[in-house]
Amino acid sequence: MINRILASLAHRVTLGFTLLASVLVGSLLLTLHLSLDRFTADTIEMGKEQLGLALRAQLQQDAQLLSRTLSSQLDIPLYQLDLSEIEKQLSLVHQHRSLQYAYLFGREGQLVHDGSSTVPEFGVPLSQLSPISPGEGLRLQWEGSTLHLLEPVTAAGRRAGYLALGVDFSDALQALDEHGQQMKAQAEATSGTTFKELLLLALLLLSSTIWLMYLFCRHQFAPLQSLAEKSIRYGEGDRNISFEVAKTGELNQLGRALDQMRVRLEQSHHQTTQLAYLDNLTQLPNRHWFQQSLERLLEYSRQHQQRLGVLFIDLDHFKEVNDTAGHDMGDLLLFEAAARLRHLLMEMELYDPEGEDVLLARLGGDEFVTLYPNLQSADQLSDLATRIANTLDEPFLIDGRYFNISSSIGLTVYPDDGSNSSEILKNADIAMYAAKQSGRNQYSFFSMQMNQQLQERIEVIQGVRTALEQGHFRLEYQPVLDLNDGTPRGAEALLRWHDPERGMIPPGLFIPIIEDSDLIEPVTEWVARQAVHDLKELQALQPSFVVSINVSGAALHQESTRDFLTELSRTENLPRHGLSIELTETSMIRHLDDCRQTLKQWKEAGMNIWIDDFGTGYSSLSYLHQLPINGLKIDRSFIRELDPDGSNSLIATILTLAESMNLHVVAEGIETETQRECIRRLGARFGQGFGLHRPMPLEALKKLLEH
Amino acid sequence: MIARAPLKIQAPRILCLLLSLLLSAPATAKTLVLAQISDRPKKDFRQLRPMAEHMQRQIKHLGYDRAEVKLFPDLTALKAAIQDGQVHWISETALTSARLVQAGLASPVALKWKRGQSEYHSLIFVRRDSGIDTLSDLKGRRIAFEHLDSFSSYYLPAIALRQAGLELQALEHPGDPVDPERIGYLFSRNERNNLLWVEKGITSAGSLNDGDWTYPGRLPDAPKRNMKILYRSKPYPRAYELVTPALPADDQDALRNALLSLDPEQHASLLSRYEETERLTPITPEQRTLLLELDLEWLP
């Protein structure tokens, strides 16, 4: 109950005010009460004192008047000692009941008369009867409530004697005292009544003030209450709320602030929605929104017996753009690609940005998807795919640089290639993959066969992971011989996969898949580490022995691989020129500048760089000048073409070129003794091939070296 | 001369008017005046007035339609008033009466039993413890008389002292010194003062009449008991009623008769109010003689 009351700000403020006001009024009343009491007491006391003084003064004056009058009447009787006359006069004043005594003394201060008939104390000296003596000059003296007076009596200009009067004013003073008591009682009663009235008035004022305060607080805090309720309703989802307060001052500010907050919140909510449903980079609908829309379109197509075309677009070599030019460039490229797609579809009236249906979306990475509703023929779909491929094939000019990418597109048609959104999309993805596998920059319609190929690929990737974890990989080495004396001078490490269940898996089946996946990095690292380990054993047998490993184009452009090899060379403390890296022409040529940096680093770390399959790739030889290369491995196709009787001018030219550039040369694919002899004569120093040695396990190579 | 002419012309007319007034005398208003010497006029006036009015009614047929009481502070004033014809009737003690009679200003018509006494004595008293046993012992001392006109408390004691061969000395004030060979005297104004003066030692002796002394309540008892009587005179008439020549002889008779006809029983209340008088009796020859022979010469 109390908590509920205290929950309201108005109540709390009112309660606080009530406590404060009560304490103030209470102290005020207490002070007032004390002051009133003191004032009353003081006033009464002062009044009594003043009255007493006034009364005494009055009584004194009366008594003096009496004594003077009496003394003036007694002058002659005293002079004549007319005792009866004196007695008459004195007995007259004796009728005054408050008169204690009335003595008449003679000139010498002896008693002449006391008012009695026989004057028994006649002659007694004045000093015995009156506290005042004539010599003191005093004429009156108070003794308690008794006033003593001594009045000289003069007759014929001479001092005839003294009149002494004692007047007891105790009755009057007691009456005054009683009067004072009555006044005090009455004043106290009045004071009490006044205080009660004040108390009542204060309580009345206090309670009405508190009530007004409560009303005021309620009125003041009502907008606050309203804001709180609105906030709660807003929090519960009611969006038709404005926090504007029709008041000025802080509450208005608060209202405005809340409303601003509401607007911001709604903006933020809108942004969140966009974030949830839109791709932030390209501002195209994202996968989430697309799938919802796809399901709706599929349902629509099903109901209206329409066909729906799905185009799954993947940019070729986009990963290389990211790797070589950085992610900012990649993002710009994606943005540009999205813009081209949007533009194209708008041209073809297949895209309506305001429409509810999502016909173009970015699924993530470099993957886009486009829908073709109410598809009439497959030609329409292939036509669209062609136009998409063309528009993406145009070079992208980004930040002053040209980028050439192409696209691989997979096509599916509802209901032929799937009955639901996930199936039709998955199949489009498969078709796209098939297109990519077929050499990129083309489109493929989905077929059930593709599905199987994909299954195999997935199995391979799974298998590679398992092989890495469980050590199913191993290296075999194909020796490189000095063709002059036939001694092995080095060996090329070749990856072999021996699956415990399926046996030896042909390298042609899994290596392309590895190169095209994320597995290239761990596999390259494993190969390098194993090759270095083996190299140490081999160099123990023949210190100048060299081992080479193959690094694919994908791995070449990865910083991680570059640094790993550099770091490995350093930590394993390899002798210079012990390890060689073999790279294909093609992999280097694509991003020549980045490549040059990597090669330089490796070379500085003591590794040799060889160009593998030389002669099959790029036609220009100028890069040979630009790159820090140690040697060339002439592709097996040249060796196969060797004519023992011909000039073999191409190979001869290559050898001359290499010699002029101070490059070593290895002839690959030597299968026959004729080929060996022929190439030796042409001037090639090193050779490699089945005709010399087949690839062999490390142990076999070691045995070979021991001979 | 010219101015007085009209007066002469009118004189006979005024004379006629006066005569006519005199002829109608019985019908004209006359006031019966009773007089006394008094130092307490208020009391005495109250005591005398009823009797004066009563007498006026008794002799109203003589033309007295009003009564008046006139009180005089002393003998001189009284004498002057009598000589002026303002007083008809006087009620006084023997001394004043004797003075008026011997001066030919009044004659006694009745004896007044004032305070119930037809005659009284004069007393001289002293304190019992005074050691005074004879009048001679008073020499060099003081005696208190009542007042100058008192018969019993001045004339008689003074005569007695003189006859005892003692000389008196008048004193102004009780404190005045006294010749050792004489007796100083003072006037005490009344009987109470007289007794108290002696009792308080202001004077050694006092003098009073026996009526005051014996009548209970007139003097306080306690002081009186401390006194002893040193001298007692022979008895003298208490008081006299006198008439003056201002009262015609017939009227004097009428007043005397009216006074003597007052019955002690019938007019007891009236008499009592008249200075506690018991009755009024005719004057005896001895009493008349006393007034004529009372020796007044030696008095101051």
Coordinates of C-alpha atoms in Angstrom, one line a residue, chain A residues 2-319:
Chain A
I2 CA 2.7 2.5 1.1
N3 CA 4.9 1.4 -1.8
R4 CA 2.0 1.9 -4.2
I5 CA 1.4 5.4 -2.8
L6 CA 5.1 6.3 -2.9
A7 CA 5.4 5.0 -6.5
S8 CA 3.8 8.3 -7.6
L9 CA 6.0 11.3 -8.0
A10 CA 3.1 13.6 -7.1
H11 CA 2.5 11.6 -4.0
R12 CA 6.1 11.6 -3.0
V13 CA 6.5 15.3 -3.6
T14 CA 3.3 16.0 -1.7
L15 CA 4.4 13.7 1.1
G16 CA 7.8 15.4 1.3
F17 CA 6.1 18.8 1.3
T18 CA 3.7 17.6 4.0
L19 CA 6.5 16.4 6.2
L20 CA 8.4 19.6 5.7
A21 CA 5.4 21.8 6.2
S22 CA 4.3 19.8 9.3
V23 CA 7.7 20.1 10.8
L24 CA 7.8 23.9 10.1
V25 CA 4.2 24.5 11.3
G26 CA 4.8 22.3 14.3
S27 CA 8.0 24.2 15.3
L28 CA 6.2 27.5 14.6
L29 CA 3.3 26.4 16.8
L30 CA 5.5 25.2 19.5
T31 CA 7.5 28.4 19.5
L32 CA 4.3 30.4 19.4
H33 CA 2.9 28.3 22.2
L34 CA 5.9 28.9 24.4
S35 CA 6.0 32.6 23.4
L36 CA 2.3 33.0 24.1
D37 CA 2.8 31.4 27.5
R38 CA 5.8 33.5 28.3
F39 CA 4.1 36.6 27.0
T40 CA 1.0 35.9 29.0
A41 CA 3.0 35.2 32.2
D42 CA 5.2 38.2 31.6
T43 CA 2.3 40.5 30.9
I44 CA 0.4 39.2 34.0
E45 CA 3.5 39.5 36.2
M46 CA 4.2 42.9 34.8
G47 CA 0.6 44.0 35.1
K48 CA 0.5 42.7 38.6
E49 CA 3.7 44.5 39.5
Q50 CA 2.5 47.7 37.9
L51 CA -0.9 47.4 39.5
G52 CA 0.8 46.6 42.8
L53 CA 3.0 49.7 42.4
A54 CA 0.0 51.8 41.4
L55 CA -2.1 50.4 44.2
R56 CA 0.7 51.0 46.7
A57 CA 1.2 54.5 45.3
Q58 CA -2.5 55.2 45.5
L59 CA -2.8 53.7 49.0
Q60 CA 0.2 55.6 50.1
Q61 CA -1.3 58.8 48.7
D62 CA -4.6 58.1 50.4
A63 CA -2.8 57.3 53.6
Q64 CA -0.8 60.5 53.4
L65 CA -3.9 62.5 52.6
L66 CA -5.5 60.9 55.7
S67 CA -2.5 61.6 57.9
R68 CA -2.2 65.2 56.7
T69 CA -5.8 65.9 57.1
L70 CA -5.8 64.3 60.5
S71 CA -2.7 66.1 61.6
S72 CA -4.1 69.4 60.5
Q73 CA -7.2 68.7 62.5
L74 CA -5.2 67.7 65.5
D75 CA -3.0 70.7 65.7
I76 CA -5.1 72.7 68.1
P77 CA -6.3 69.8 70.2
L78 CA -2.7 68.6 70.6
Y79 CA -1.6 72.1 71.5
Q80 CA -4.3 72.3 74.0
L81 CA -3.9 68.6 75.0
D82 CA -7.6 68.3 74.3
L83 CA -7.6 64.6 74.8
S84 CA -11.3 64.1 74.3
E85 CA -11.2 65.9 71.0
I86 CA -8.1 64.0 70.0
E87 CA -9.8 60.8 71.0
K88 CA -12.8 61.8 68.9
Q89 CA -10.7 62.5 65.9
L90 CA -8.6 59.4 66.3
S91 CA -11.6 57.2 67.0
L92 CA -13.1 58.5 63.8
V93 CA -10.2 57.3 61.7
H94 CA -10.1 54.1 63.8
Q95 CA -13.4 53.2 62.2
H96 CA -11.3 52.6 59.2
R97 CA -10.8 48.9 59.8
S98 CA -7.5 48.7 58.1
L99 CA -5.9 51.2 60.5
Q100 CA -3.5 49.3 62.6
Y101 CA -2.7 52.1 64.9
A102 CA -3.1 55.9 65.1
Y103 CA -0.8 57.5 67.6
L104 CA -0.4 61.1 68.4
F105 CA 2.9 62.2 70.0
G106 CA 3.9 65.3 71.7
R107 CA 6.8 67.5 70.7
E108 CA 9.2 65.4 72.6
G109 CA 8.0 62.3 71.0
Q110 CA 6.0 60.9 73.9
L111 CA 2.7 59.4 73.2
V112 CA -0.2 61.7 73.8
H113 CA -3.0 59.7 72.5
D114 CA -3.7 56.3 70.9
G115 CA -7.4 56.8 70.3
S116 CA -8.5 54.8 73.2
S117 CA -10.7 56.3 76.0
T118 CA -8.0 56.0 78.7
V119 CA -4.8 56.1 76.7
P120 CA -3.0 53.4 78.7
E121 CA 0.3 53.9 76.9
F122 CA 0.4 57.7 77.5
G123 CA 4.0 58.9 77.5
V124 CA 5.5 55.9 75.8
P125 CA 8.3 57.1 73.5
L126 CA 7.7 57.3 69.8
S127 CA 10.6 54.9 69.0
Q128 CA 8.7 52.1 70.7
L129 CA 5.6 52.5 68.7
S130 CA 6.6 53.6 65.3
P131 CA 9.3 52.1 63.0
I132 CA 9.9 55.7 61.7
S133 CA 11.8 58.1 63.8
P134 CA 11.4 61.8 63.3
G135 CA 15.0 62.5 62.8
E136 CA 15.3 60.4 59.7
G137 CA 13.3 62.8 57.6
L138 CA 11.2 59.9 56.5
R139 CA 7.4 60.2 56.5
L140 CA 6.4 56.8 55.4
Q141 CA 7.7 53.3 55.3
W142 CA 6.3 50.0 54.0
E143 CA 6.6 46.9 56.1
G144 CA 5.1 44.1 54.1
S145 CA 1.6 45.2 53.5
T146 CA 1.6 47.7 56.3
L147 CA 2.3 51.3 55.6
H148 CA 3.7 53.3 58.5
L149 CA 3.4 57.1 58.3
L150 CA 4.8 59.8 60.5
E151 CA 3.3 63.2 60.1
P152 CA 4.5 66.2 61.9
V153 CA 1.7 68.2 63.6
T154 CA 2.3 71.9 63.5
A155 CA 0.4 74.5 65.6
A156 CA 0.8 78.2 65.3
G157 CA 3.9 77.7 63.1
R158 CA 5.6 75.5 65.7
R159 CA 6.1 71.8 65.8
A160 CA 3.5 70.5 68.2
G161 CA 4.1 66.8 67.8
Y162 CA 3.7 63.9 65.5
L163 CA 1.0 61.8 64.2
A164 CA 1.9 58.2 63.5
L165 CA -0.4 56.0 61.5
G166 CA 0.0 52.3 60.7
V167 CA -2.3 51.2 57.8
D168 CA -2.6 47.6 57.1
F169 CA -3.3 47.2 53.4
S170 CA -3.1 43.4 53.4
D171 CA -6.7 43.2 52.3
A172 CA -6.2 45.4 49.4
L173 CA -2.9 43.8 48.4
Q174 CA -4.4 40.4 48.9
A175 CA -7.4 41.4 46.8
L176 CA -4.9 42.6 44.2
D177 CA -3.1 39.2 44.4
E178 CA -6.4 37.4 44.0
H179 CA -7.2 39.7 41.2
G180 CA -3.8 38.9 39.6
Q181 CA -4.5 35.2 40.0
Q182 CA -7.9 35.6 38.4
M183 CA -6.4 37.6 35.6
K184 CA -3.7 35.0 35.2
A185 CA -6.2 32.2 35.0
Q186 CA -8.3 34.2 32.6
A187 CA -5.3 35.1 30.5
E188 CA -4.1 31.5 30.5
A189 CA -7.6 30.4 29.5
T190 CA -7.6 33.1 26.7
S191 CA -4.1 32.1 25.7
G192 CA -5.1 28.5 25.6
T193 CA -8.2 29.3 23.5
T194 CA -6.2 31.5 21.2
F195 CA -3.6 28.8 20.8
K196 CA -6.3 26.2 20.1
E197 CA -7.8 28.6 17.5
L198 CA -4.3 29.1 16.0
L199 CA -3.7 25.4 16.0
L200 CA -7.1 24.8 14.3
L201 CA -6.3 27.5 11.8
A202 CA -2.8 26.2 11.2
L203 CA -4.2 22.7 10.7
L204 CA -6.8 24.0 8.4
L205 CA -4.3 26.0 6.4
L206 CA -1.8 23.2 6.4
S207 CA -4.3 20.6 5.2
S208 CA -5.7 22.9 2.5
T209 CA -2.1 23.8 1.5
I210 CA -1.2 20.1 1.3
W211 CA -4.4 19.5 -0.7
L212 CA -3.6 22.3 -3.1
M213 CA 0.0 21.1 -3.3
Y214 CA -1.3 17.6 -4.1
L215 CA -3.6 19.0 -6.8
F216 CA -0.7 21.2 -8.1
C217 CA 1.7 18.3 -8.2
R218 CA -0.9 16.1 -9.8
H219 CA -1.5 18.8 -12.4
Q220 CA 2.2 19.3 -12.9
F221 CA 3.1 15.7 -13.0
A222 CA 0.1 14.6 -15.1
P223 CA 2.1 15.1 -18.4
L224 CA 4.9 13.1 -16.9
Q225 CA 2.4 10.3 -16.0
S226 CA 1.0 10.5 -19.5
L227 CA 4.5 10.3 -21.0
A228 CA 5.3 7.3 -18.8
E229 CA 2.0 5.6 -20.0
K230 CA 2.8 6.5 -23.6
S231 CA 6.3 5.1 -23.2
I232 CA 4.9 1.9 -21.9
R233 CA 2.3 1.7 -24.7
Y234 CA 5.1 2.5 -27.2
G235 CA 7.2 -0.2 -25.7
E236 CA 4.3 -2.6 -26.1
G237 CA 4.2 -1.8 -29.8
D238 CA 1.7 1.0 -30.2
R239 CA 3.3 3.1 -32.9
N240 CA 0.6 5.7 -33.2
I241 CA 2.0 7.8 -30.3
S242 CA 3.4 11.3 -30.1
F243 CA 5.2 12.4 -27.0
E244 CA 4.7 16.1 -27.7
V245 CA 3.5 17.8 -24.5
A246 CA 1.2 20.8 -24.7
K247 CA 3.2 22.5 -21.9
T248 CA 6.2 24.8 -21.8
G249 CA 9.4 24.3 -19.9
E250 CA 11.2 21.0 -18.9
L251 CA 8.2 18.8 -19.6
N252 CA 7.9 20.2 -23.1
Q253 CA 11.6 19.5 -23.5
L254 CA 11.2 16.0 -22.2
G255 CA 8.3 15.4 -24.5
R256 CA 10.2 16.7 -27.4
A257 CA 13.3 14.7 -26.4
L258 CA 11.1 11.5 -26.2
D259 CA 9.5 12.3 -29.5
Q260 CA 12.9 12.8 -31.1
M261 CA 14.0 9.5 -29.5
R262 CA 10.9 7.9 -30.9
V263 CA 11.7 9.3 -34.4
R264 CA 15.3 8.2 -34.1
L265 CA 14.1 4.8 -32.9
E266 CA 11.8 4.4 -35.8
Q267 CA 14.6 5.5 -38.2
S268 CA 16.9 3.1 -36.5
H269 CA 14.2 0.4 -36.7
H270 CA 13.8 1.2 -40.4
Q271 CA 17.6 0.9 -40.8
T272 CA 17.6 -2.3 -38.9
T273 CA 14.8 -3.6 -41.1
Q274 CA 16.9 -2.5 -44.1
L275 CA 19.9 -4.1 -42.6
A276 CA 17.9 -7.3 -42.1
Y277 CA 16.3 -7.3 -45.5
L278 CA 18.7 -5.2 -47.6
D279 CA 22.3 -5.8 -48.5
N280 CA 24.2 -3.0 -47.0
L281 CA 26.8 -2.7 -49.7
T282 CA 24.7 -2.9 -52.9
Q283 CA 21.3 -1.9 -51.4
L284 CA 19.9 -4.9 -53.1
P285 CA 17.6 -7.3 -51.2
N286 CA 19.5 -9.8 -49.2
R287 CA 19.2 -13.6 -49.1
H288 CA 16.6 -13.5 -46.3
W289 CA 14.2 -11.2 -48.2
F290 CA 14.9 -12.9 -51.4
Q291 CA 13.9 -16.3 -50.1
Q292 CA 10.7 -15.0 -48.7
S293 CA 9.9 -13.3 -52.0
L294 CA 11.0 -16.4 -53.9
E295 CA 8.6 -18.6 -51.9
R296 CA 5.8 -16.2 -52.6
L297 CA 6.6 -16.1 -56.3
L298 CA 6.8 -19.8 -56.5
E299 CA 3.4 -20.1 -54.8
Y300 CA 2.1 -17.6 -57.3
S301 CA 3.6 -19.4 -60.2
R302 CA 2.2 -22.7 -58.9
Q303 CA -1.3 -21.3 -58.6
H304 CA -1.2 -19.7 -62.1
Q305 CA 0.7 -22.6 -63.6
Q306 CA 3.5 -20.3 -64.7
R307 CA 7.1 -21.0 -65.1
L308 CA 9.8 -19.2 -63.2
G309 CA 13.4 -18.8 -64.2
V310 CA 16.2 -18.5 -61.7
L311 CA 19.6 -17.2 -62.6
F312 CA 22.4 -17.8 -60.1
I313 CA 25.3 -15.5 -60.9
D314 CA 28.8 -15.8 -59.5
L315 CA 31.6 -13.4 -60.4
D316 CA 34.7 -15.2 -61.7
H317 CA 38.1 -14.4 -60.1
F318 CA 36.5 -12.0 -57.6
K319 CA 38.5 -13.5 -54.8

